[in-house]
Each structure stands twice: as C-alpha cells, then as structure tokens.
CSV table of N, CA and C in Angstrom, one decimal:
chain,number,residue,atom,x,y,z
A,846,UNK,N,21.4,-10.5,10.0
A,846,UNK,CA,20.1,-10.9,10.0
A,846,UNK,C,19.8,-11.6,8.6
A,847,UNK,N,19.1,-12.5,8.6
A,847,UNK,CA,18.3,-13.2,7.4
A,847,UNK,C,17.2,-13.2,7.1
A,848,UNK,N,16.7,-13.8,6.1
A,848,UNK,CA,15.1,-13.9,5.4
A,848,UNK,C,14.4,-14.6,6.4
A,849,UNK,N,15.0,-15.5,6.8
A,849,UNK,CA,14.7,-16.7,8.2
A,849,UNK,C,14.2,-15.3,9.1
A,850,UNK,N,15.1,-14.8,10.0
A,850,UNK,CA,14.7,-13.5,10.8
A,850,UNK,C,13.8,-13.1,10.4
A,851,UNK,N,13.0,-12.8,9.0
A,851,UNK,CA,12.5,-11.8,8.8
A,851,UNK,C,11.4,-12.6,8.7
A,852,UNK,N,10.9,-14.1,8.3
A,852,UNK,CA,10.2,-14.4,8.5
A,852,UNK,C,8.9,-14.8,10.0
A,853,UNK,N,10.5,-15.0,10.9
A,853,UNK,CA,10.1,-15.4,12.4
A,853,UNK,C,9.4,-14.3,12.6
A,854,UNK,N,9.6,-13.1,12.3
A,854,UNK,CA,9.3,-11.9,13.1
A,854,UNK,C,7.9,-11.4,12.7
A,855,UNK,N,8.1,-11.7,11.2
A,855,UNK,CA,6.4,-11.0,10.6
A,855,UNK,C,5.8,-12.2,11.1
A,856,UNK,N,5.6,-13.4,11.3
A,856,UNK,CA,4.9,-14.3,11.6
A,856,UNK,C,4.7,-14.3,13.4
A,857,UNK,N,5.2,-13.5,14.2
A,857,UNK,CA,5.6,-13.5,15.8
A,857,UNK,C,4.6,-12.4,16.2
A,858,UNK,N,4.7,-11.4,14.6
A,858,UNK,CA,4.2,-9.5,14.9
A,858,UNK,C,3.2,-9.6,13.8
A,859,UNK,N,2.0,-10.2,13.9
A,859,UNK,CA,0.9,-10.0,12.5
A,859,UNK,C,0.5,-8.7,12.3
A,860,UNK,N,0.5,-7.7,13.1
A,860,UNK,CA,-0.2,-6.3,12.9
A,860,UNK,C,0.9,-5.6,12.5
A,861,UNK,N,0.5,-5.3,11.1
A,861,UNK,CA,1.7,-4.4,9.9
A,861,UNK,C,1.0,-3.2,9.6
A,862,UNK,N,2.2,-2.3,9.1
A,862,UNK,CA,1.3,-1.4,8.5
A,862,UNK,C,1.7,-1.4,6.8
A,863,UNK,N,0.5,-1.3,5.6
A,863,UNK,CA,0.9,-1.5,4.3
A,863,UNK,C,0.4,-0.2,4.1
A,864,UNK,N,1.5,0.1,3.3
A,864,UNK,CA,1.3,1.5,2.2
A,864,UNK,C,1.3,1.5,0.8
A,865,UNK,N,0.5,2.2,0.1
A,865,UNK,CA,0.0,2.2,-1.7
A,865,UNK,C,-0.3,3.4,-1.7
A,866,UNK,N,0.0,4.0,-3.4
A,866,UNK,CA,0.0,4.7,-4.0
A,866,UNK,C,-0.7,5.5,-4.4
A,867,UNK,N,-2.1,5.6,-5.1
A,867,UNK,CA,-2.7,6.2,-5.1
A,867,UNK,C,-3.0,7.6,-6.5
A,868,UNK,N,-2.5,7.5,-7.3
A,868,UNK,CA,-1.6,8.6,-8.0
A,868,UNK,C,-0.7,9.1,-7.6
A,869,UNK,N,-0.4,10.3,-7.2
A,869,UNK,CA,0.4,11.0,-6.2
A,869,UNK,C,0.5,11.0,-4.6
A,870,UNK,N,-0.6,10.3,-4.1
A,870,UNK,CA,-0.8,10.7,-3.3
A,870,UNK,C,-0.4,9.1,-2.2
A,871,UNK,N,-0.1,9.0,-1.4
A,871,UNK,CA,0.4,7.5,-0.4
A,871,UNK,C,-0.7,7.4,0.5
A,872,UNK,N,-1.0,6.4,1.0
A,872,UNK,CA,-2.0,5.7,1.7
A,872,UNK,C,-1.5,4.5,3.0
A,873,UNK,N,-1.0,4.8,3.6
A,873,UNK,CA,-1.0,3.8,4.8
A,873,UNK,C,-2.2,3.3,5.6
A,874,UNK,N,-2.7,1.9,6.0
A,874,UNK,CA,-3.4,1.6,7.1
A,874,UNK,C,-3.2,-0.2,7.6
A,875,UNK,N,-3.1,0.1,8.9
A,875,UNK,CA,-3.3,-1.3,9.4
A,875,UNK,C,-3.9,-2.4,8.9
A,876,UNK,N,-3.0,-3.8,9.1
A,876,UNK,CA,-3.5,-4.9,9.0
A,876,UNK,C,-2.8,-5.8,9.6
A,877,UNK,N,-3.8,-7.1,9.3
A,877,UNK,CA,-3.5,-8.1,9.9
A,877,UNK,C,-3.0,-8.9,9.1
A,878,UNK,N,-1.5,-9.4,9.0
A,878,UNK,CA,-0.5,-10.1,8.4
A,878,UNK,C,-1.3,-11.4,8.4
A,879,UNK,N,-0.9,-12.4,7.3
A,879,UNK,CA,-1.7,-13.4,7.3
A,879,UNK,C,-0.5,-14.6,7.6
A,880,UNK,N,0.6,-14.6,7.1
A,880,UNK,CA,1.8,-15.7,7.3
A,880,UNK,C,2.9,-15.2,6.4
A,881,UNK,N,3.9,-15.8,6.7
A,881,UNK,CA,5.4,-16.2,5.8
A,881,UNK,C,5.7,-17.2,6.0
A,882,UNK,N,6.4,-17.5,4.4
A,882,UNK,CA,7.3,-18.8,4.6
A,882,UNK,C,8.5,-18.7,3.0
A,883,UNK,N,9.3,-19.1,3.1
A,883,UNK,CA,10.2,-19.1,2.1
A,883,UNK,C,10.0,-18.8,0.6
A,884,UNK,N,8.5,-19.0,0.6
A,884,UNK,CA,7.8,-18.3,-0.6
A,884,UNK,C,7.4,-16.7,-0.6
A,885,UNK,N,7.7,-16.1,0.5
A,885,UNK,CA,6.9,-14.9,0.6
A,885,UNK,C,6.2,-14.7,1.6
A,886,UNK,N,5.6,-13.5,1.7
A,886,UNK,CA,4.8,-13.0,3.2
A,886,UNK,C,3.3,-12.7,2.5
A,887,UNK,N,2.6,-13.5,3.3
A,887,UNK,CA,1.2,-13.4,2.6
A,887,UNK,C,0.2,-12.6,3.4
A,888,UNK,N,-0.8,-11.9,2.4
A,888,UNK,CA,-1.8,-11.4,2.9
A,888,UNK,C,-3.3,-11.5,2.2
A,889,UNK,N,-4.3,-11.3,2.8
A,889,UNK,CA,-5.4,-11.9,2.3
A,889,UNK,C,-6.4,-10.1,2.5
A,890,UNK,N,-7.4,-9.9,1.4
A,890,UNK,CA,-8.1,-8.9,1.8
A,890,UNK,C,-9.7,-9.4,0.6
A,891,UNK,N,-10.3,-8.3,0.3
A,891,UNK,CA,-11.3,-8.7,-0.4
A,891,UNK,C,-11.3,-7.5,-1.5
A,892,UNK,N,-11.9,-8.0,-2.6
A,892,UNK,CA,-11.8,-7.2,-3.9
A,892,UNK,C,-12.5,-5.6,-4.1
A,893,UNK,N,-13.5,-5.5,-3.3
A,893,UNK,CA,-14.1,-4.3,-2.9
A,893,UNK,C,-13.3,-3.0,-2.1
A,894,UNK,N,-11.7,-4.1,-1.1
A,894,UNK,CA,-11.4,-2.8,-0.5
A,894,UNK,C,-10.4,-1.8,-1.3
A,895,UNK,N,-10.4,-0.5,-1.1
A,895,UNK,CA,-9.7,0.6,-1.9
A,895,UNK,C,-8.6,0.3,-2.0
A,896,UNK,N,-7.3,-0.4,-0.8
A,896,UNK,CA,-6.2,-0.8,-1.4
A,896,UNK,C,-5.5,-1.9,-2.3
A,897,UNK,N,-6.8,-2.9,-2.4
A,897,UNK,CA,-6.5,-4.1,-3.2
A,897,UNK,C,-6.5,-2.8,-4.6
A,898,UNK,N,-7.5,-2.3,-4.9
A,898,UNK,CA,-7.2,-0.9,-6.5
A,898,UNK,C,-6.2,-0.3,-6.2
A,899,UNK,N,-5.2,0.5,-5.2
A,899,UNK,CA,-4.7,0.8,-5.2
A,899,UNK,C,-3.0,-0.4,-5.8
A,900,UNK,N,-3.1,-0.9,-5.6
A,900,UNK,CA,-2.0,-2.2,-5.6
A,900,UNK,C,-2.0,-2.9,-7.3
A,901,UNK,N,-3.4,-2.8,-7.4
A,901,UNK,CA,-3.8,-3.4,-8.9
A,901,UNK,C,-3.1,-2.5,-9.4
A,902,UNK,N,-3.2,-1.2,-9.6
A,902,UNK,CA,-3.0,0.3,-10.1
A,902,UNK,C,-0.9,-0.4,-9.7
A,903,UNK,N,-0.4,-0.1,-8.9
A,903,UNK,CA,0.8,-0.1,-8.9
A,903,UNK,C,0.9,-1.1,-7.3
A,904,UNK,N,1.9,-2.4,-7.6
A,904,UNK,CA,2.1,-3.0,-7.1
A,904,UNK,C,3.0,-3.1,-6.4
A,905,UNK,N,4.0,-1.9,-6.1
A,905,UNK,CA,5.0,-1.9,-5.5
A,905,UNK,C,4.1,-1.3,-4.0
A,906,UNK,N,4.9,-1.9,-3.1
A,906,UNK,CA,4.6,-1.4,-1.4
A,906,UNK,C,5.8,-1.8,-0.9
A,907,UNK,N,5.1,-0.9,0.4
A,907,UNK,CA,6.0,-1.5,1.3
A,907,UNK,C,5.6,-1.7,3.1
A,908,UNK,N,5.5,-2.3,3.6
A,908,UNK,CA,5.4,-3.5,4.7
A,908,UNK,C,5.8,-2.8,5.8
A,909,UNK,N,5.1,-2.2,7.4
A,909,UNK,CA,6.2,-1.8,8.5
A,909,UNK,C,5.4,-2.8,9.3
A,910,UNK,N,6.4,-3.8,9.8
A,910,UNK,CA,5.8,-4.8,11.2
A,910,UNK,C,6.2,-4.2,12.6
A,911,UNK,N,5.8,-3.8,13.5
A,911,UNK,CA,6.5,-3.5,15.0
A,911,UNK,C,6.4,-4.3,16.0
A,912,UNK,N,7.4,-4.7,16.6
A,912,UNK,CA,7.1,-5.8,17.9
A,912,UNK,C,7.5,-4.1,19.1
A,913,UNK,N,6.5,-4.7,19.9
A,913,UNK,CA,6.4,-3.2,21.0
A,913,UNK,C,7.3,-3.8,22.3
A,914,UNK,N,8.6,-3.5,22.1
A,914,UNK,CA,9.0,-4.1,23.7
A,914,UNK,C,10.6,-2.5,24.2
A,915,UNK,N,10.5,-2.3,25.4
A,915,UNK,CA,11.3,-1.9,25.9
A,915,UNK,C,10.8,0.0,25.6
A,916,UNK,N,11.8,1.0,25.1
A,916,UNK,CA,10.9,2.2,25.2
A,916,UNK,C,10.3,2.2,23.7
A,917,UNK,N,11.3,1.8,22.5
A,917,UNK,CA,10.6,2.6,21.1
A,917,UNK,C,10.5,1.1,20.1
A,918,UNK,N,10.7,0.0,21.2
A,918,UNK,CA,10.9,-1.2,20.4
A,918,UNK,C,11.3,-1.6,19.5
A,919,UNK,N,11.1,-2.8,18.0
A,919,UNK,CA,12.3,-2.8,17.2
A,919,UNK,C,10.8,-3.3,15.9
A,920,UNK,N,11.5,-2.5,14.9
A,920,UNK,CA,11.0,-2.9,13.4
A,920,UNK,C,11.5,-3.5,12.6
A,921,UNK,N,10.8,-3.9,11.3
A,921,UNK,CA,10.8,-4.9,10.0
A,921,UNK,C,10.0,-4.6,9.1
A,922,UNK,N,11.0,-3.3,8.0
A,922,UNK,CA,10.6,-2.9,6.8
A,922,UNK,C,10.6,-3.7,5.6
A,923,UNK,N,9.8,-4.1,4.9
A,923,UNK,CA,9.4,-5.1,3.6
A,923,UNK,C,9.2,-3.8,2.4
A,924,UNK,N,9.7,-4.3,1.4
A,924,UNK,CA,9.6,-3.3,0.2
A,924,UNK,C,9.7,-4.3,-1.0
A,925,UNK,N,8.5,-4.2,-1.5
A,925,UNK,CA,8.8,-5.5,-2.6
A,925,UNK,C,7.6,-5.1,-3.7
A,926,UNK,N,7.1,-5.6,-4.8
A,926,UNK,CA,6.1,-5.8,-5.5
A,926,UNK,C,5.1,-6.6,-5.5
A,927,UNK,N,3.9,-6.8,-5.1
A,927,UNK,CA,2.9,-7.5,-4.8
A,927,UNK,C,2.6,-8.7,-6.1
A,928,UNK,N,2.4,-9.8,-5.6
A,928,UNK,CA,2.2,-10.4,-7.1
A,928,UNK,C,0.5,-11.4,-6.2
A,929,UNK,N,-0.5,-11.4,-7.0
A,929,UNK,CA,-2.1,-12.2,-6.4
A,929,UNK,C,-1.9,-13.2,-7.2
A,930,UNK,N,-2.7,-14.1,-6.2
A,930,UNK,CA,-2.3,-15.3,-6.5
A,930,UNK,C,-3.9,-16.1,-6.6
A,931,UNK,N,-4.8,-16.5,-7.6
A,931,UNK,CA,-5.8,-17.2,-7.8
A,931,UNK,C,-5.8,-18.4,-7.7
A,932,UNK,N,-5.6,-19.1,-6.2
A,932,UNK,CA,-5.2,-20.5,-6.0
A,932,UNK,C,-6.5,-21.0,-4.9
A,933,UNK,N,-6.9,-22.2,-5.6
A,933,UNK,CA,-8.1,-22.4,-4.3
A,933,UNK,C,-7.6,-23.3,-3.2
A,934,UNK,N,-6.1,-23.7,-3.3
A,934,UNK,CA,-5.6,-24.6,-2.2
A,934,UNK,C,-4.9,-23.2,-1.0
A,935,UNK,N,-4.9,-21.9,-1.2
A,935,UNK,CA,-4.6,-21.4,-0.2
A,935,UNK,C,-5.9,-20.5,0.0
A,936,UNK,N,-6.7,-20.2,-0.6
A,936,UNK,CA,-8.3,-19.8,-0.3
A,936,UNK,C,-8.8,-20.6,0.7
A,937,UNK,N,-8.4,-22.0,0.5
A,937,UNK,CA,-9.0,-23.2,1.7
A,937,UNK,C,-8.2,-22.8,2.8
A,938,UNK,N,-6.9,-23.0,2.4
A,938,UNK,CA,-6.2,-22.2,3.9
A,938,UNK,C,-6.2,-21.1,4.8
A,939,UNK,N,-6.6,-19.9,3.7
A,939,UNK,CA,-6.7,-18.8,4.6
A,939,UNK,C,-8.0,-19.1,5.4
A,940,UNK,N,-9.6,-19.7,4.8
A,940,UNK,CA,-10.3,-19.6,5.2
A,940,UNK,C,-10.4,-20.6,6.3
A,941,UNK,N,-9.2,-21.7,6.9
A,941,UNK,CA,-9.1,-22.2,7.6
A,941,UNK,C,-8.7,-21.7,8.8
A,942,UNK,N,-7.3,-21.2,8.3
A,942,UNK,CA,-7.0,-20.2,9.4
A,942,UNK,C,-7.4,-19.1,9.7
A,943,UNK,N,-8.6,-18.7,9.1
A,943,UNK,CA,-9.1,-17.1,9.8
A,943,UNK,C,-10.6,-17.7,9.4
A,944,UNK,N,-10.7,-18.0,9.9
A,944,UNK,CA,-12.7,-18.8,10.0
A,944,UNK,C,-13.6,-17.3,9.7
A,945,UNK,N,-13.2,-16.4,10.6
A,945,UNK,CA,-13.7,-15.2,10.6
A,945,UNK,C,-14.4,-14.7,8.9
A,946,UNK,N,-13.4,-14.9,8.2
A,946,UNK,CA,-13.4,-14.2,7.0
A,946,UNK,C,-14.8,-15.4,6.5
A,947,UNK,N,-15.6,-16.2,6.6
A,947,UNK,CA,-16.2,-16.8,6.0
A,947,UNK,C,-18.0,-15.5,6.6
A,948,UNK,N,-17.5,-15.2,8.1
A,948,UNK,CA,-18.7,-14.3,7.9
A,948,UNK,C,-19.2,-13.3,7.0
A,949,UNK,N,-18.1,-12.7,6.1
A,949,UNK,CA,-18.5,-12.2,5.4
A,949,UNK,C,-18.8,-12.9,3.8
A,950,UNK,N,-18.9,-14.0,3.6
A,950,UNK,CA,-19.5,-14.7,2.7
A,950,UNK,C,-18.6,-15.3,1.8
A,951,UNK,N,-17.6,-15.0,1.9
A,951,UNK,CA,-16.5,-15.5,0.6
A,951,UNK,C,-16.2,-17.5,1.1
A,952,UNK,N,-16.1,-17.9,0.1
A,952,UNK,CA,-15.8,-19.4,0.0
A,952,UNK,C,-14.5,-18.9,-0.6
A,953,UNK,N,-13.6,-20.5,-0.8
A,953,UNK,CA,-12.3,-21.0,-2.0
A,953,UNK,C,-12.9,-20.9,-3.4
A,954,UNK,N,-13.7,-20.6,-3.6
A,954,UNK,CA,-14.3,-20.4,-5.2
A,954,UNK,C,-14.9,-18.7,-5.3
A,955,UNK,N,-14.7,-17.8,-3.8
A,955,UNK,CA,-15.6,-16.5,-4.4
A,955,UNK,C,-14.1,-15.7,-5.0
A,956,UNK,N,-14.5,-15.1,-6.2
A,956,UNK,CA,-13.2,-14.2,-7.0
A,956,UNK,C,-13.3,-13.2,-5.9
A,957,UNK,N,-14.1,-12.7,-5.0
A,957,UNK,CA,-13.7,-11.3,-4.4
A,957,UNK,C,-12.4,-12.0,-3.2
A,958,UNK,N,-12.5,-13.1,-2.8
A,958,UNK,CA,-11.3,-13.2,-1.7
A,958,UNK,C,-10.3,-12.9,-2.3
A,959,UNK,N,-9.4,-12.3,-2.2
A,959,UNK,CA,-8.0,-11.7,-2.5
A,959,UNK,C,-6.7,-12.6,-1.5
A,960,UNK,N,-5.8,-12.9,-2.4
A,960,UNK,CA,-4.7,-13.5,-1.9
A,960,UNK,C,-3.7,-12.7,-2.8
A,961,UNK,N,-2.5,-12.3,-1.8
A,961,UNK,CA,-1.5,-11.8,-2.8
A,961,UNK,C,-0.5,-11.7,-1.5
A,962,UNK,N,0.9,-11.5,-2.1
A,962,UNK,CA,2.3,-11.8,-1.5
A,962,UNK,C,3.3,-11.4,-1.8
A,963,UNK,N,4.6,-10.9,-1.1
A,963,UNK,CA,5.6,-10.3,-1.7
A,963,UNK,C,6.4,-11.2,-1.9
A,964,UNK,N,6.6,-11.6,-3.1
A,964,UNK,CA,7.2,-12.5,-3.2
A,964,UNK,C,9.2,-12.4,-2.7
A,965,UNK,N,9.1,-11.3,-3.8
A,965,UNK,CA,10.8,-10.8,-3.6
A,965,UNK,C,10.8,-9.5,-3.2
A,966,UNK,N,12.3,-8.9,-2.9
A,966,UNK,CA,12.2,-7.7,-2.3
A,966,UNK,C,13.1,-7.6,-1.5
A,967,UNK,N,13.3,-6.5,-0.9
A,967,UNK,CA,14.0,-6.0,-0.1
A,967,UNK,C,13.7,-5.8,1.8
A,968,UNK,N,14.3,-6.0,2.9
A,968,UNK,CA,14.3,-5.7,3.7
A,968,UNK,C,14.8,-5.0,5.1
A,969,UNK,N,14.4,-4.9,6.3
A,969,UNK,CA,15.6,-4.6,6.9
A,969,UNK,C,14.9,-3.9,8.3
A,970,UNK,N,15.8,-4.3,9.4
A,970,UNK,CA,15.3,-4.0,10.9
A,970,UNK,C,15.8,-2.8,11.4
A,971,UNK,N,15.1,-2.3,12.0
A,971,UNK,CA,15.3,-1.2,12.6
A,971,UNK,C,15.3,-1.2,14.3
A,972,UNK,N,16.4,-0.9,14.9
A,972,UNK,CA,16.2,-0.6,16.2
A,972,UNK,C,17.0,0.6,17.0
A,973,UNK,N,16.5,1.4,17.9
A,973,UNK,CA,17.1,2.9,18.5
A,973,UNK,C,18.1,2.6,18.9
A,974,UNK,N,19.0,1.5,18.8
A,974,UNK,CA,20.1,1.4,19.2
A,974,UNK,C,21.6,2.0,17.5
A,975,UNK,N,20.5,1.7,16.3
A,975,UNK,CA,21.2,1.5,15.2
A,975,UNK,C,20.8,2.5,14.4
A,976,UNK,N,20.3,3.6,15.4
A,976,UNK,CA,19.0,4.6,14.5
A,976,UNK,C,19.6,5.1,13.5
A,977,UNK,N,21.1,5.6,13.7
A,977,UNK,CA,22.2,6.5,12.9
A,977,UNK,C,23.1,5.8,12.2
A,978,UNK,N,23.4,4.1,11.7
A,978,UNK,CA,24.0,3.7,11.5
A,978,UNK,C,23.2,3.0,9.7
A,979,UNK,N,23.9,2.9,9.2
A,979,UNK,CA,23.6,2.5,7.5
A,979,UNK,C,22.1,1.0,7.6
A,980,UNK,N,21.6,1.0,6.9
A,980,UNK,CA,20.4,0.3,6.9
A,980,UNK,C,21.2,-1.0,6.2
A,981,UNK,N,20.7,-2.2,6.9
A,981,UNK,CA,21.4,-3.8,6.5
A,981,UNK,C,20.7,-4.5,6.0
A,982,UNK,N,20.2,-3.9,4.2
A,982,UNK,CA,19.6,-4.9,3.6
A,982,UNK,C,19.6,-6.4,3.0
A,983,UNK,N,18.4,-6.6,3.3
A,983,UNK,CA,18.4,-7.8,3.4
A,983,UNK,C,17.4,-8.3,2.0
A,984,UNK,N,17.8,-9.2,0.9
A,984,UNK,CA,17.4,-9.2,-0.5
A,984,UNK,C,16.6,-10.7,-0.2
A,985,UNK,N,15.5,-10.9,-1.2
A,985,UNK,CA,14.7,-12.0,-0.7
A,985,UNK,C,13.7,-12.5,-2.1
C-alpha cells in the first residue's frame, strides 16, 4: 500500500474518527473528513469547538477512517501532528465545497473558520484477514 492508497480511501470514506488529548485524559468523536491530496489530509472545524483547544494544546492525533463492507470491514489509521493553516484561498474552497458551513456565519476572512492538516505522519490499513500479522507502515 501507498500514500496514493491512503489518499483514495480517506477521500472514498469522509466519516473519521479524530482523537486529542486533553491533559491525561483522550477524547475521540466523529467527523466529517474534508479532502486529501499529496499535501496532506484536510479538515476544517470552527475556533469555539473543544477539539480545535484540545489540538492547539498538543497537536499530535490520530485519524480512524472505516469503509463498512463485508462482516468487520477494512480501516485506515493516520497518526501525524496537526499543522493550521490561515490561507483565504482554501477558506474559499472549503466554503465552496461545504456551502453548509456558511450557515453558521463564517466567510474566507472570519479567524473562527479553522483549517488544519496532517501534513506528515504515519499510516496503515487494517483488515480481519491481517488482524495478527505486523502493522505495514506507511510514512507520508
């Protein structure tokens, strides 16, 4: 498997789950993947929610994507460091491709829209056929 792979598949499977830190304590919840491309796996959220502080606070995460097919399906773990990105040519884009996000008021110019991405990092698929067998990471 490759980065290529890993991109087709977060981009195929948008509903991830991202985990942060917290002090001691770990935080997992759902979201909605926004893209990849050879730059990294993007996601977009707003400055008010608890995990964008949690991330500010410590930037390391890590990413579970699941595509649901057959009995336990197959995964794509991301582990990387978060790096935000204050760019108004992809603020235009997210808010092109997710129109949605304008009902809550944010423009390419509001500081609360949040853009950020893993740039580098580590990865690697998981499926019940390989459940017992060494993990094949994949560096990015």
């Amino acid at each position: 498997m490759t980065i290529q792979d890993c991109i087709k598949f977060t981009n195929e499977n948008p509903i991830c789950y991202l985990a942060t830190v917290e002090g001691d304590q770990p935080h997992v919840r759902a979201l909605g993947f926004w893209f990849a491309d050879e730059t990294g796996f993007y996601f977009q959220t707003g400055a008010s929610k608890e995990f964008y502080h949690h991330l500010k606070n410590n930037p390391k995460t890590e990413v579970c994507f699941h595509k649901n097919e057959k009995m336990t399906g197959s995964m794509l773990r991301i582990a990387g460091k978060v790096e935000f990105l204050n760019d108004i040519k992809l603020k235009e884009k997210v808010l092109e491709d997710r129109p949605f996000i304008k009902n809550f008021g944010f423009t390419a110019q509001s500081p609360e829209l949040i853009i950020f991405r893993i740039p580098h990092g580590q990865a690697h698929f998981w499926v019940m056929e390989n459940n017992f067998k060494p993990k094949q990471i994949i560096e990015f």
